mmCIF file of C-alpha atoms in Angstrom:
data_model
loop_
_atom_site.group_PDB
_atom_site.id
_atom_site.type_symbol
_atom_site.label_atom_id
_atom_site.label_comp_id
_atom_site.label_asym_id
_atom_site.label_seq_id
_atom_site.Cartn_x
_atom_site.Cartn_y
_atom_site.Cartn_z
ATOM 1 C CA UNK A 1 52.384 10.031 7.159
ATOM 2 C CA UNK A 2 51.481 13.536 8.347
ATOM 3 C CA UNK A 3 51.168 14.001 12.027
ATOM 4 C CA UNK A 4 47.780 14.897 13.391
ATOM 5 C CA UNK A 5 48.008 18.111 15.307
ATOM 6 C CA UNK A 6 45.813 19.268 18.100
ATOM 7 C CA UNK A 7 44.469 22.077 15.900
ATOM 8 C CA UNK A 8 43.375 19.672 13.133
ATOM 9 C CA UNK A 9 41.646 17.461 15.702
ATOM 10 C CA UNK A 10 39.839 20.504 17.152
ATOM 11 C CA UNK A 11 38.762 21.584 13.640
ATOM 12 C CA UNK A 12 37.437 18.086 12.945
ATOM 13 C CA UNK A 13 35.541 18.071 16.260
ATOM 14 C CA UNK A 14 33.930 21.437 15.414
ATOM 15 C CA UNK A 15 32.958 20.157 11.986
ATOM 16 C CA UNK A 16 31.387 17.007 13.460
ATOM 17 C CA UNK A 17 29.514 19.050 16.081
ATOM 18 C CA UNK A 18 28.117 21.295 13.317
ATOM 19 C CA UNK A 19 26.965 18.186 11.450
ATOM 20 C CA UNK A 20 25.355 16.887 14.645
ATOM 21 C CA UNK A 21 23.402 20.146 15.058
ATOM 22 C CA UNK A 22 22.198 19.989 11.461
ATOM 23 C CA UNK A 23 21.062 16.388 11.912
ATOM 24 C CA UNK A 24 19.240 17.230 15.173
ATOM 25 C CA UNK A 25 17.542 20.179 13.466
ATOM 26 C CA UNK A 26 16.547 17.972 10.522
ATOM 27 C CA UNK A 27 15.255 15.251 12.829
ATOM 28 C CA UNK A 28 13.055 17.841 14.504
ATOM 29 C CA UNK A 29 11.638 19.045 11.158
ATOM 30 C CA UNK A 30 11.027 15.635 9.560
ATOM 31 C CA UNK A 31 7.947 14.743 11.672
ATOM 32 C CA UNK A 32 6.395 18.096 10.699
ATOM 33 C CA UNK A 33 7.037 17.406 7.010
ATOM 34 C CA UNK A 34 5.578 13.903 7.331
ATOM 35 C CA UNK A 35 2.486 15.347 9.003
ATOM 36 C CA UNK A 36 1.994 17.850 6.162
ATOM 37 C CA UNK A 37 2.436 15.134 3.524
ATOM 38 C CA UNK A 38 -0.057 12.878 5.292
ATOM 39 C CA UNK A 39 -2.565 15.708 5.463
ATOM 40 C CA UNK A 40 -2.314 16.402 1.721
ATOM 41 C CA UNK A 41 -1.728 12.837 0.512
ATOM 42 C CA UNK A 42 -5.366 12.351 -0.470
ATOM 43 C CA UNK A 43 -5.462 15.413 -2.702
ATOM 44 C CA UNK A 44 -2.096 14.989 -4.448
ATOM 45 C CA UNK A 45 -2.261 14.044 -8.106
ATOM 46 C CA UNK A 46 -0.217 11.196 -9.552
ATOM 47 C CA UNK A 47 2.208 13.711 -11.085
ATOM 48 C CA UNK A 48 2.744 15.396 -7.713
ATOM 49 C CA UNK A 49 3.293 12.021 -6.042
ATOM 50 C CA UNK A 50 5.913 11.130 -8.656
ATOM 51 C CA UNK A 51 7.696 14.457 -8.055
ATOM 52 C CA UNK A 52 7.808 13.777 -4.321
ATOM 53 C CA UNK A 53 9.117 10.278 -4.965
ATOM 54 C CA UNK A 54 11.884 11.666 -7.187
ATOM 55 C CA UNK A 55 12.846 14.155 -4.481
ATOM 56 C CA UNK A 56 13.229 11.466 -1.845
ATOM 57 C CA UNK A 57 14.899 9.083 -4.311
ATOM 58 C CA UNK A 58 12.270 6.374 -4.428
ATOM 59 C CA UNK A 59 11.227 4.421 -7.496
ATOM 60 C CA UNK A 60 8.743 6.565 -9.445
ATOM 61 C CA UNK A 61 6.142 3.793 -9.800
ATOM 62 C CA UNK A 62 6.044 3.316 -6.025
ATOM 63 C CA UNK A 63 4.648 6.840 -5.622
ATOM 64 C CA UNK A 64 1.434 6.050 -7.457
ATOM 65 C CA UNK A 65 -1.385 4.829 -5.251
ATOM 66 C CA UNK A 66 -1.416 1.105 -4.736
ATOM 67 C CA UNK A 67 -4.100 -0.608 -6.762
ATOM 68 C CA UNK A 68 -5.624 -3.943 -6.026
ATOM 69 C CA UNK A 69 -3.959 -6.627 -8.129
ATOM 70 C CA UNK A 70 -5.966 -7.539 -11.192
ATOM 71 C CA UNK A 71 -7.269 -11.020 -11.473
ATOM 72 C CA UNK A 72 -6.243 -12.793 -14.638
ATOM 73 C CA UNK A 73 -8.943 -12.850 -17.245
ATOM 74 C CA UNK A 74 -10.230 -16.329 -17.440
ATOM 75 C CA UNK A 75 -11.817 -17.292 -20.725
ATOM 76 C CA UNK A 76 -14.554 -19.832 -20.631
ATOM 77 C CA UNK A 77 -13.440 -23.405 -21.040
ATOM 78 C CA UNK A 78 -14.841 -24.849 -24.229
ATOM 79 C CA UNK A 79 -13.479 -28.359 -24.074
ATOM 80 C CA UNK A 80 -12.869 -30.515 -27.108
ATOM 81 C CA UNK A 81 -14.459 -29.366 -30.342
ATOM 82 C CA UNK A 82 -15.917 -31.726 -32.926
ATOM 83 C CA UNK A 83 -14.059 -31.752 -36.267
ATOM 84 C CA UNK A 84 -15.612 -29.498 -38.889
ATOM 85 C CA UNK A 85 -13.461 -30.250 -41.929
ATOM 86 C CA UNK A 86 -12.168 -33.525 -43.355
ATOM 87 C CA UNK A 87 -9.740 -34.249 -46.175
ATOM 88 C CA UNK A 88 -10.313 -37.140 -48.578
ATOM 89 C CA UNK A 89 -7.412 -38.882 -46.791
ATOM 90 C CA UNK A 90 -9.419 -38.880 -43.536
ATOM 91 C CA UNK A 91 -7.531 -36.061 -41.728
ATOM 92 C CA UNK A 92 -9.872 -33.828 -39.707
ATOM 93 C CA UNK A 93 -9.686 -30.283 -38.376
ATOM 94 C CA UNK A 94 -12.032 -28.382 -36.069
ATOM 95 C CA UNK A 95 -11.522 -25.083 -37.917
ATOM 96 C CA UNK A 96 -9.945 -23.464 -34.857
ATOM 97 C CA UNK A 97 -6.394 -22.350 -34.312
ATOM 98 C CA UNK A 98 -3.607 -22.581 -36.804
ATOM 99 C CA UNK A 99 -4.321 -24.481 -40.016
ATOM 100 C CA UNK A 100 -2.682 -27.919 -39.829
ATOM 101 C CA UNK A 101 0.218 -28.552 -42.187
ATOM 102 C CA UNK A 102 -1.701 -31.363 -43.919
ATOM 103 C CA UNK A 103 -4.578 -29.008 -44.774
ATOM 104 C CA UNK A 104 -2.236 -26.254 -45.991
ATOM 105 C CA UNK A 105 -0.380 -28.763 -48.183
ATOM 106 C CA UNK A 106 -3.672 -30.126 -49.577
ATOM 107 C CA UNK A 107 -4.855 -26.613 -50.410
ATOM 108 C CA UNK A 108 -1.621 -25.819 -52.285
ATOM 109 C CA UNK A 109 -1.683 -29.130 -54.156
ATOM 110 C CA UNK A 110 -3.515 -29.974 -57.384
ATOM 111 C CA UNK A 111 -6.597 -31.316 -55.567
ATOM 112 C CA UNK A 112 -6.953 -28.131 -53.484
ATOM 113 C CA UNK A 113 -6.522 -25.881 -56.510
ATOM 114 C CA UNK A 114 -9.224 -27.818 -58.388
ATOM 115 C CA UNK A 115 -11.557 -27.556 -55.373
ATOM 116 C CA UNK A 116 -10.950 -23.805 -55.127
ATOM 117 C CA UNK A 117 -11.614 -23.336 -58.848
ATOM 118 C CA UNK A 118 -14.863 -25.314 -58.541
ATOM 119 C CA UNK A 119 -16.126 -23.361 -55.497
ATOM 120 C CA UNK A 120 -15.370 -19.991 -57.121
ATOM 121 C CA UNK A 121 -17.338 -21.014 -60.202
ATOM 122 C CA UNK A 122 -20.400 -21.896 -58.046
ATOM 123 C CA UNK A 123 -20.710 -18.527 -56.261
ATOM 124 C CA UNK A 124 -19.808 -14.990 -57.236
ATOM 125 C CA UNK A 125 -17.872 -13.891 -54.128
ATOM 126 C CA UNK A 126 -15.178 -16.413 -53.171
ATOM 127 C CA UNK A 127 -16.266 -18.271 -50.035
ATOM 128 C CA UNK A 128 -14.131 -18.898 -46.998
ATOM 129 C CA UNK A 129 -12.132 -22.052 -47.628
ATOM 130 C CA UNK A 130 -14.388 -24.864 -46.487
ATOM 131 C CA UNK A 131 -13.458 -28.388 -47.227
ATOM 132 C CA UNK A 132 -16.001 -31.156 -47.183
ATOM 133 C CA UNK A 133 -17.799 -31.083 -43.839
ATOM 134 C CA UNK A 134 -17.583 -34.111 -41.586
ATOM 135 C CA UNK A 135 -20.847 -36.079 -41.675
ATOM 136 C CA UNK A 136 -22.941 -35.590 -38.536
ATOM 137 C CA UNK A 137 -23.009 -39.294 -37.702
ATOM 138 C CA UNK A 138 -19.231 -39.412 -37.186
ATOM 139 C CA UNK A 139 -19.086 -36.334 -34.899
ATOM 140 C CA UNK A 140 -18.425 -37.220 -31.306
#
């Protein structure tokens, strides 16, 4: 282990005193810089705010002005929907959301293909797939 000499201790003391002076000088200038930033904060663009944030090492998004949190969009509540389509087997579907597996299977089967062929023959443009509607009396 090297011995610490009086000269090395004196050099270290001088170095620490120089650092102390720099810190005191900086501490005297910081309030002035903060005052200038506060004065111009209202006129700084978002790009300028991000540059300042990068300089001081903050997260870039934190430099943008704080916005009020958005409320979640609330869709209107529709409640249960009456069935619109019914298969010969009695399965029903409201016509909303993903097509049930039973309806997709029926459409791909022989009965669905015959129905599609019949509906295309009745009208020139092919209609949207509509199975037999549920009678009004059974809608709840």
